[in-house]
PDB file of C-alpha atoms in Angstrom:
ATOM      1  CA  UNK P 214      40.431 158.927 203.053  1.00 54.00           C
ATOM      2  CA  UNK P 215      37.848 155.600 203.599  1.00 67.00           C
ATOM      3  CA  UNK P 216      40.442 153.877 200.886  1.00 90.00           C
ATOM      4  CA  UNK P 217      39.682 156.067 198.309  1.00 95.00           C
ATOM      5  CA  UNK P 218      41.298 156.917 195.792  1.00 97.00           C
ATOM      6  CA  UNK P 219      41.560 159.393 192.805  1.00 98.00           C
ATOM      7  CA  UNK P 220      43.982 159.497 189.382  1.00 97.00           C
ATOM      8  CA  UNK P 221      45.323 161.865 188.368  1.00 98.00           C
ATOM      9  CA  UNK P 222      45.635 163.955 191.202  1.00 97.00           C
ATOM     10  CA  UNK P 223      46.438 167.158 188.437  1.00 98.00           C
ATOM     11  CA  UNK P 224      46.170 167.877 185.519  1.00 98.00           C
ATOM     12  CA  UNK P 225      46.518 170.081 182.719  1.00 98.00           C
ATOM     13  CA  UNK P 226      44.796 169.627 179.358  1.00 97.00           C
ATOM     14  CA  UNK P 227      43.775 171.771 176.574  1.00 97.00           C
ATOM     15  CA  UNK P 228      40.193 172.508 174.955  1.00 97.00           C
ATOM     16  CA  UNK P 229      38.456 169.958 172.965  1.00 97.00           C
ATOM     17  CA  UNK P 230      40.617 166.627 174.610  1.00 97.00           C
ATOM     18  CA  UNK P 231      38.833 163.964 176.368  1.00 96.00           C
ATOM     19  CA  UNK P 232      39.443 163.493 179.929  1.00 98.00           C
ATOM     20  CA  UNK P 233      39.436 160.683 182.134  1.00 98.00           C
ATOM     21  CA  UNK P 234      39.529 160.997 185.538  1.00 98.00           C
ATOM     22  CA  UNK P 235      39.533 157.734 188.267  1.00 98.00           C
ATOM     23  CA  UNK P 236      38.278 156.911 191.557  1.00 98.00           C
ATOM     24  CA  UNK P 237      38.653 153.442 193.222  1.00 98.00           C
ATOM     25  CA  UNK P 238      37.470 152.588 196.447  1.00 96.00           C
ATOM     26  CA  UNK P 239      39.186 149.552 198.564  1.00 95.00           C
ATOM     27  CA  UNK P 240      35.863 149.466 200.225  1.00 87.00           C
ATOM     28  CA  UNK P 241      33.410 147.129 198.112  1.00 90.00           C
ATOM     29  CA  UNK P 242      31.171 150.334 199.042  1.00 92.00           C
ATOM     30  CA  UNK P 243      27.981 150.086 196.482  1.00 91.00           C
ATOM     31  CA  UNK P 244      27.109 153.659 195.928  1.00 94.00           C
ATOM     32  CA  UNK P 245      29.940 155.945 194.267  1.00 96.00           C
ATOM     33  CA  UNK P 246      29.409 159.927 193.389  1.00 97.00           C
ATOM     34  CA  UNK P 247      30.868 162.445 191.346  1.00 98.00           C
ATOM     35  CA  UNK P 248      30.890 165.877 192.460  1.00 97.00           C
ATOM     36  CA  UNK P 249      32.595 169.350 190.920  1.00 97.00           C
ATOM     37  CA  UNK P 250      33.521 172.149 193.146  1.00 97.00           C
ATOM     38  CA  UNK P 251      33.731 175.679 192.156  1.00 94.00           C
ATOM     39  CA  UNK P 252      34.421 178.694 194.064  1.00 89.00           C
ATOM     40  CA  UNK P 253      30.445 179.957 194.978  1.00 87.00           C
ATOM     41  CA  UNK P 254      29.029 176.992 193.585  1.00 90.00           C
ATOM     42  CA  UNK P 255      29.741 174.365 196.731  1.00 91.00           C
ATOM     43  CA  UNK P 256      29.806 170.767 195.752  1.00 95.00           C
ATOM     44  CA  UNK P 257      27.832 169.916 192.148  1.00 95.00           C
ATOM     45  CA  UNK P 258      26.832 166.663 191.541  1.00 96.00           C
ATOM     46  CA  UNK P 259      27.552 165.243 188.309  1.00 97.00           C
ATOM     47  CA  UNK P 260      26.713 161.488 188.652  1.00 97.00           C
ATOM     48  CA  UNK P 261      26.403 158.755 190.630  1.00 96.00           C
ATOM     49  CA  UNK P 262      26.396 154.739 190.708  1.00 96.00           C
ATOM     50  CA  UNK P 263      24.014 152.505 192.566  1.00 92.00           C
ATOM     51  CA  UNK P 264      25.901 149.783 191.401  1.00 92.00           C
ATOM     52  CA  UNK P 265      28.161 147.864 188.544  1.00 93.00           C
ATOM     53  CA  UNK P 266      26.621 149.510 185.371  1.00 91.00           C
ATOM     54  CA  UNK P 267      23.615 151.314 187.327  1.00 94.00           C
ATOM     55  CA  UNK P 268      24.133 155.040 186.783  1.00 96.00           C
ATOM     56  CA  UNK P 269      22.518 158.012 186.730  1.00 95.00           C
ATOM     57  CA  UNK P 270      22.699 161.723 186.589  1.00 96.00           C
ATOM     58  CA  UNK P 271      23.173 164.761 189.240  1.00 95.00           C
ATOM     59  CA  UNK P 272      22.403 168.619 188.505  1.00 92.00           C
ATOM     60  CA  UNK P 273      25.631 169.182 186.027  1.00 96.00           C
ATOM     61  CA  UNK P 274      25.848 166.274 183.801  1.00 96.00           C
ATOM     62  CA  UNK P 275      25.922 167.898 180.627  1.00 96.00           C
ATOM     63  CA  UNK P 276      29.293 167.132 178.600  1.00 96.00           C
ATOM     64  CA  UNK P 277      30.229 164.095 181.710  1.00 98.00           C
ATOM     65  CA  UNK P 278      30.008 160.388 181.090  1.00 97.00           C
ATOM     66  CA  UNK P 279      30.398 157.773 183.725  1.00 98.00           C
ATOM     67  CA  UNK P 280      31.242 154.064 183.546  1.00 97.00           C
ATOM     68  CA  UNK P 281      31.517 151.345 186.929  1.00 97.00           C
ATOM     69  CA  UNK P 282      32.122 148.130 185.369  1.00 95.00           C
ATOM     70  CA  UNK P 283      33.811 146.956 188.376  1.00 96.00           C
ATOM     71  CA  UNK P 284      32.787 147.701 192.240  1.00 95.00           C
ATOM     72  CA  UNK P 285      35.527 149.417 192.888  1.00 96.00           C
ATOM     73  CA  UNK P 286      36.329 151.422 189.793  1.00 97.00           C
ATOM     74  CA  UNK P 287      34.157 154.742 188.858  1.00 98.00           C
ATOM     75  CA  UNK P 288      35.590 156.701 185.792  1.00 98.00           C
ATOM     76  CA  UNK P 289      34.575 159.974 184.960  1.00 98.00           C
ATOM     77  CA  UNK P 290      34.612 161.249 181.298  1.00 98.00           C
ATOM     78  CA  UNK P 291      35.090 164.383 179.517  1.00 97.00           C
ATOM     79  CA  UNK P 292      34.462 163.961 176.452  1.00 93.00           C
ATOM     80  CA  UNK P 293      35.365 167.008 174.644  1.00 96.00           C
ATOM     81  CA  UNK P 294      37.006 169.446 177.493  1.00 97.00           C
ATOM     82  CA  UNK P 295      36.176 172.496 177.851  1.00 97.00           C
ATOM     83  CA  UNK P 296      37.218 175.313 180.023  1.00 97.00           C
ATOM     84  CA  UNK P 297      34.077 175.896 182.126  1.00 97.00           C
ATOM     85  CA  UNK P 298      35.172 172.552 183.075  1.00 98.00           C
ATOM     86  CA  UNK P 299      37.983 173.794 184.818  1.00 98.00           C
ATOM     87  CA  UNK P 300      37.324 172.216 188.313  1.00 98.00           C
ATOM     88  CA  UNK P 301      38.156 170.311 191.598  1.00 98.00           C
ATOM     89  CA  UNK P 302      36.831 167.066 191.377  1.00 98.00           C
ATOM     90  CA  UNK P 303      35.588 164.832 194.148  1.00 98.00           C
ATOM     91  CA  UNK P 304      34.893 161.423 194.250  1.00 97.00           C
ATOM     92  CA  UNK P 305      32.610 160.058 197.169  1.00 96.00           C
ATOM     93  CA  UNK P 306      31.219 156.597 198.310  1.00 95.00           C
ATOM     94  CA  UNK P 307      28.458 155.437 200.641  1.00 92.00           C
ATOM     95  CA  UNK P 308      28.205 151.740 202.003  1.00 84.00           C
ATOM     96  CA  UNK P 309      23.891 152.306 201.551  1.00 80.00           C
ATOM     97  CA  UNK P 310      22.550 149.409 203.596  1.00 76.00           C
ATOM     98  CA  UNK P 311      21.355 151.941 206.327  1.00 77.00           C
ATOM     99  CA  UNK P 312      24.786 153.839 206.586  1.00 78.00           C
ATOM    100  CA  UNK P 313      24.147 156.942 204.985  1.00 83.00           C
ATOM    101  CA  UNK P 314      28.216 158.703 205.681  1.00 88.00           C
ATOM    102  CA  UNK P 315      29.703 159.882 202.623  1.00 91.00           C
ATOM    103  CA  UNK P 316      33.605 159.570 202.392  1.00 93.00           C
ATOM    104  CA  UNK P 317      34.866 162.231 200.101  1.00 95.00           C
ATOM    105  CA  UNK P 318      38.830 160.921 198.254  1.00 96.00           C
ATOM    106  CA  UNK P 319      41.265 163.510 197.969  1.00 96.00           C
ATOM    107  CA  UNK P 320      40.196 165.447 194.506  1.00 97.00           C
ATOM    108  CA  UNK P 321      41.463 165.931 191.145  1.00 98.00           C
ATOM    109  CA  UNK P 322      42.854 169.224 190.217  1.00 98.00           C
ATOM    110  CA  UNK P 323      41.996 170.129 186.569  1.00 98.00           C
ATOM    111  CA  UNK P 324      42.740 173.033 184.220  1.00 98.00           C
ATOM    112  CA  UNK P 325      41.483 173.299 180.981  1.00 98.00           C
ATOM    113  CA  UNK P 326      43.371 175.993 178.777  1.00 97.00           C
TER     114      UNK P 326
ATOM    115  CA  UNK O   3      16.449 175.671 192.235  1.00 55.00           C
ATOM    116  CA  UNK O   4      18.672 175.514 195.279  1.00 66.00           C
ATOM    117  CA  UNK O   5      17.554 173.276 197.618  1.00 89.00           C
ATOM    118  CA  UNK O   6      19.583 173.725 200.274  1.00 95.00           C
ATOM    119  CA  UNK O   7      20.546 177.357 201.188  1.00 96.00           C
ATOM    120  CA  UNK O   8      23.629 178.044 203.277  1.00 97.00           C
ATOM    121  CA  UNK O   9      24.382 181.175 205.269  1.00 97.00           C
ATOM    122  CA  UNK O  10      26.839 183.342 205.750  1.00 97.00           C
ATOM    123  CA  UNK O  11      29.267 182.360 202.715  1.00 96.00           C
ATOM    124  CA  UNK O  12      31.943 183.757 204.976  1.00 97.00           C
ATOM    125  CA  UNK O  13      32.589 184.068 208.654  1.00 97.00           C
ATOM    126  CA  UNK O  14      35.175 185.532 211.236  1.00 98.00           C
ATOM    127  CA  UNK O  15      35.000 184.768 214.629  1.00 98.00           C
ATOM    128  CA  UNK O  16      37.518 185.633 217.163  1.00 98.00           C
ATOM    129  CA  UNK O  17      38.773 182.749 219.416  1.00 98.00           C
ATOM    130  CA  UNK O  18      36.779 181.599 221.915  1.00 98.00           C
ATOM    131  CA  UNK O  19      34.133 182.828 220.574  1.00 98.00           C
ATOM    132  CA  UNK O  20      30.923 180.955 218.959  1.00 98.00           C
ATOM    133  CA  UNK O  21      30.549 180.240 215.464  1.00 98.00           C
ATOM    134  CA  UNK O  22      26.737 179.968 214.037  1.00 98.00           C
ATOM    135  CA  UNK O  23      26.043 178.827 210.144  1.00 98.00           C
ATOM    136  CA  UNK O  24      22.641 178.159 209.355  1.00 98.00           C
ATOM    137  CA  UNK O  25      20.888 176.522 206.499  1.00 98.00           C
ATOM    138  CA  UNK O  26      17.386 176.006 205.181  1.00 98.00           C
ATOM    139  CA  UNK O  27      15.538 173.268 202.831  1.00 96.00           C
ATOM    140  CA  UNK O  28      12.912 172.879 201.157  1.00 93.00           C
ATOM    141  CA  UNK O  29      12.356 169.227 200.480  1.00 93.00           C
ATOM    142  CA  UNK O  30      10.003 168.085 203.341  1.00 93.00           C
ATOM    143  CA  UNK O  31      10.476 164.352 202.597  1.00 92.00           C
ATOM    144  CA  UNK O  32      14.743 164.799 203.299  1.00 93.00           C
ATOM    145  CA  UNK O  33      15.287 162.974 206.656  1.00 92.00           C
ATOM    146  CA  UNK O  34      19.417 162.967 206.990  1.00 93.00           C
ATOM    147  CA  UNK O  35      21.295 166.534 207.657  1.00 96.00           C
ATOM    148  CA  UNK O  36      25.086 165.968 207.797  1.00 96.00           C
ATOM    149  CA  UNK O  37      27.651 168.798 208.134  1.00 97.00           C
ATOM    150  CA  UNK O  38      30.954 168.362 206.378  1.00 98.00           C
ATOM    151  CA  UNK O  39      34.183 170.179 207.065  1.00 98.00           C
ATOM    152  CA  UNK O  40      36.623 170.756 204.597  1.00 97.00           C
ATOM    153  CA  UNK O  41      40.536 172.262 204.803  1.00 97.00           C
ATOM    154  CA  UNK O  42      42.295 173.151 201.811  1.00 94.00           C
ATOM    155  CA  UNK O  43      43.635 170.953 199.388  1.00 93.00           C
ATOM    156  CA  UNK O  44      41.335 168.169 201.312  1.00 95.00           C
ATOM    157  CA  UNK O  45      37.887 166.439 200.747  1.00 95.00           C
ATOM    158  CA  UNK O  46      35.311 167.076 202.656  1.00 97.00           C
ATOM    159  CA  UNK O  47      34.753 165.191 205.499  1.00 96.00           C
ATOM    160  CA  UNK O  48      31.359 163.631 207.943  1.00 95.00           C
ATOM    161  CA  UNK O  49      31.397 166.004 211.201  1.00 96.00           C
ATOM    162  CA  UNK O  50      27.976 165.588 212.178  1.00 96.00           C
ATOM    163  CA  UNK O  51      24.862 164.720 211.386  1.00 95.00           C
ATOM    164  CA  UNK O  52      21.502 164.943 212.924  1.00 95.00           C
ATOM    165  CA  UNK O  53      17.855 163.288 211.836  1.00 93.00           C
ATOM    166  CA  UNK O  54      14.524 165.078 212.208  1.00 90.00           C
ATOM    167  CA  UNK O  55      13.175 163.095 214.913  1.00 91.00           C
ATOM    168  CA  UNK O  56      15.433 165.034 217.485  1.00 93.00           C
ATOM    169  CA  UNK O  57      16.113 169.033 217.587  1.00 94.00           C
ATOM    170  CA  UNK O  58      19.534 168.447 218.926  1.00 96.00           C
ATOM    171  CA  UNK O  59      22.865 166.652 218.670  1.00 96.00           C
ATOM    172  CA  UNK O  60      26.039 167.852 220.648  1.00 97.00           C
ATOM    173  CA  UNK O  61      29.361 166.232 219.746  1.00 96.00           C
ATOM    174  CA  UNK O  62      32.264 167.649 222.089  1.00 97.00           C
ATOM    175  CA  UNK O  63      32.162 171.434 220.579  1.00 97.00           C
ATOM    176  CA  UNK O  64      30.035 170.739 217.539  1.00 98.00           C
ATOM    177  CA  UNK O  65      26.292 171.317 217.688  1.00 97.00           C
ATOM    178  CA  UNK O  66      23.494 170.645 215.361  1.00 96.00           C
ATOM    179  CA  UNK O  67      20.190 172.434 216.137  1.00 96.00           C
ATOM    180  CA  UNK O  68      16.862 171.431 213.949  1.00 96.00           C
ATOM    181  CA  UNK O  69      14.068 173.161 213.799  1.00 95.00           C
ATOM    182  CA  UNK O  70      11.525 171.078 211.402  1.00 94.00           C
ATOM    183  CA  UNK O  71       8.469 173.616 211.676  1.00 94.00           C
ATOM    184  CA  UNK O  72      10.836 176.231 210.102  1.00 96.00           C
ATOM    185  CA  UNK O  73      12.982 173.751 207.602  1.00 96.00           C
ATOM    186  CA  UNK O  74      16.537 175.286 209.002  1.00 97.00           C
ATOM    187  CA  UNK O  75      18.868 173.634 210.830  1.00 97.00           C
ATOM    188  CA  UNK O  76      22.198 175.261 212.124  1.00 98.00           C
ATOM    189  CA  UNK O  77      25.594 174.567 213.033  1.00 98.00           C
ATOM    190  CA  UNK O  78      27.003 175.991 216.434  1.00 98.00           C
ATOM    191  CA  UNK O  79      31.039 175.508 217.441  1.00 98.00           C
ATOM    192  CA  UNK O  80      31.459 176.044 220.883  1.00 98.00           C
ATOM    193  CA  UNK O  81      34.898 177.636 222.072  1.00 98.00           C
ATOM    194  CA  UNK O  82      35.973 178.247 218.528  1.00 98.00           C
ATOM    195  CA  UNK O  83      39.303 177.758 217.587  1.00 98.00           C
ATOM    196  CA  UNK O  84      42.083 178.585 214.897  1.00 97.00           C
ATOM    197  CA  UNK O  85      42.402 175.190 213.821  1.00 97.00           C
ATOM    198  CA  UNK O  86      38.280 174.741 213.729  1.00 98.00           C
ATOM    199  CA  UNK O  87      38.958 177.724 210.078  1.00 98.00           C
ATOM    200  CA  UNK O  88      37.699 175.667 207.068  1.00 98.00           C
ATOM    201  CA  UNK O  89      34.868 175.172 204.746  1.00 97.00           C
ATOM    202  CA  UNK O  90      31.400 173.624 206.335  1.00 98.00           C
ATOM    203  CA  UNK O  91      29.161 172.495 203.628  1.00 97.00           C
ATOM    204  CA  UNK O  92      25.651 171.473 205.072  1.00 97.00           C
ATOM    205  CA  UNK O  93      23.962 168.763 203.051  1.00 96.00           C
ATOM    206  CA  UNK O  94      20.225 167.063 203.351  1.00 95.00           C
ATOM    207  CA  UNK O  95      19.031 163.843 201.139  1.00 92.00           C
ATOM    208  CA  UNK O  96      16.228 161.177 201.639  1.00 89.00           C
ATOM    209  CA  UNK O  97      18.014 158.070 203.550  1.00 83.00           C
ATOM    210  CA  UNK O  98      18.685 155.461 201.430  1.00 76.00           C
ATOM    211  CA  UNK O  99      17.113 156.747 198.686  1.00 69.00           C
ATOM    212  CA  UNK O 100      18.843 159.902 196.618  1.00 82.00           C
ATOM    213  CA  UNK O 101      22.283 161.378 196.599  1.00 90.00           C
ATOM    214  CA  UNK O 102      23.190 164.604 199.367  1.00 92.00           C
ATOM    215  CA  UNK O 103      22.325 168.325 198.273  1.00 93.00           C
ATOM    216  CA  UNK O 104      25.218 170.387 199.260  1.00 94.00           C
ATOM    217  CA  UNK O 105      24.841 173.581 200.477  1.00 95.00           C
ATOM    218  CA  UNK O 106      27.187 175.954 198.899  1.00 95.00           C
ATOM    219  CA  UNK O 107      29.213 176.144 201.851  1.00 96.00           C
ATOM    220  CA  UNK O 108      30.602 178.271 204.422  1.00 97.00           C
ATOM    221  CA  UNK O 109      34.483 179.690 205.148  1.00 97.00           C
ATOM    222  CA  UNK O 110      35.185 180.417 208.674  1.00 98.00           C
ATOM    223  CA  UNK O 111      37.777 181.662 209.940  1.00 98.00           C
ATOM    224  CA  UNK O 112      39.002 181.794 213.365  1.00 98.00           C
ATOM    225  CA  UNK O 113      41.051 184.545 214.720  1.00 97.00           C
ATOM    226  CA  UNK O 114      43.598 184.955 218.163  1.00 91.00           C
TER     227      UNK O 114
END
């Protein structure tokens, strides 16, 4: 998994909770991703980091926050769950610098009820 | 607005046999075309990727054919096997400069 990794690995929560889910990278890679995968829908990007504090947003942002304040941290933020955000997450990083391979971690399960 | 579009959403193939997904974009100024493979309960992961200065990469089974006139570029598994049945998710960005667009993927499944 390119020393990625992603907390929790399930989880159950109900509607209206905030959610935060974790990816950290052993790497020092400078891009990070966040992606959602639904049945029919492939991978969605939700956001992505060009570096500590430089963020910005993918096609399904709407109701996700992000924070990097460290290299090797990426949090992902629900604020208020809901269930259309019932989802496999994936966390991804790139080294940039001319190497353009995405590793993909292992996913966080989540269920919003 | 899809920018990638990935077909067929689902595909059986008997073993031995060839497997063929294709995909289109519409994004002249993309420049990187990976395929990812993905088994259940996994991420996906890099199994090849081709750049549109060649119509052609082979890697042992795995083939990527480009066709730049046409903005498609296809997949072909050679000799297809049971353990080749997963997701393929073709993706396209600008190198260097914006995140992959993901197809919405593929499920193939090989059969004895």
């Amino acid at each position: 998994d390119a020393g990625i990794t992603q907390s929790p690995r399930h989880k159950v929560t109900e509607t209206g909770t905030p959610v935060t889910l974790r990816c950290h990278q052993t790497e020092n890679h400078r891009y990070m991703y966040w992606y959602r995968q639904d049945p029919g829908h492939g991978l969605r990007l939700i956001h992505y980091s060009y570096g500590v504090k430089d963020t910005d947003k993918g096609e399904v942002s709407d109701g996700y926050s992000v924070s990097r304040s460290k290299t090797e941290d990426f949090l992902l933020t629900l604020e208020s769950a809901t269930s259309s955000q019932t989802s496999v997450y994936f966390c991804a990083i790139r080294p940039g610098q001319g190497r353009e391979t995405q590793y993909f971690g292992p996913g966080t399960r989540l269920l919003v009820l | 607005q899809q920018q990638v579009k990935q077909s067929p959403q689902s595909l059986i193939v008997q073993k031995g046999g060839i497997s063929i997904i294709n995909c289109a974009y519409e994004n002249t100024a993309f420049d990187y075309f990976p395929w990812y493979q993905q088994f259940p309960g996994k991420g996906p992961a890099l199994l090849i990727a081709i750049r549109p200065d060649v119509s052609e990469k082979k890697e042992g089974r795995f083939t990527i054919s480009f066709n730049k006139s046409a903005k498609q570029f296809s997949l072909h598994i050679m000799d297809s096997q049971p353990g080749d049945s997963a997701t393929y998710f073709c993706a396209a960005s600008i190198m260097g400069n914006t995140p992959l667009v993901f197809g919405k993927g593929t499920r193939l499944s090989v059969i004895a």
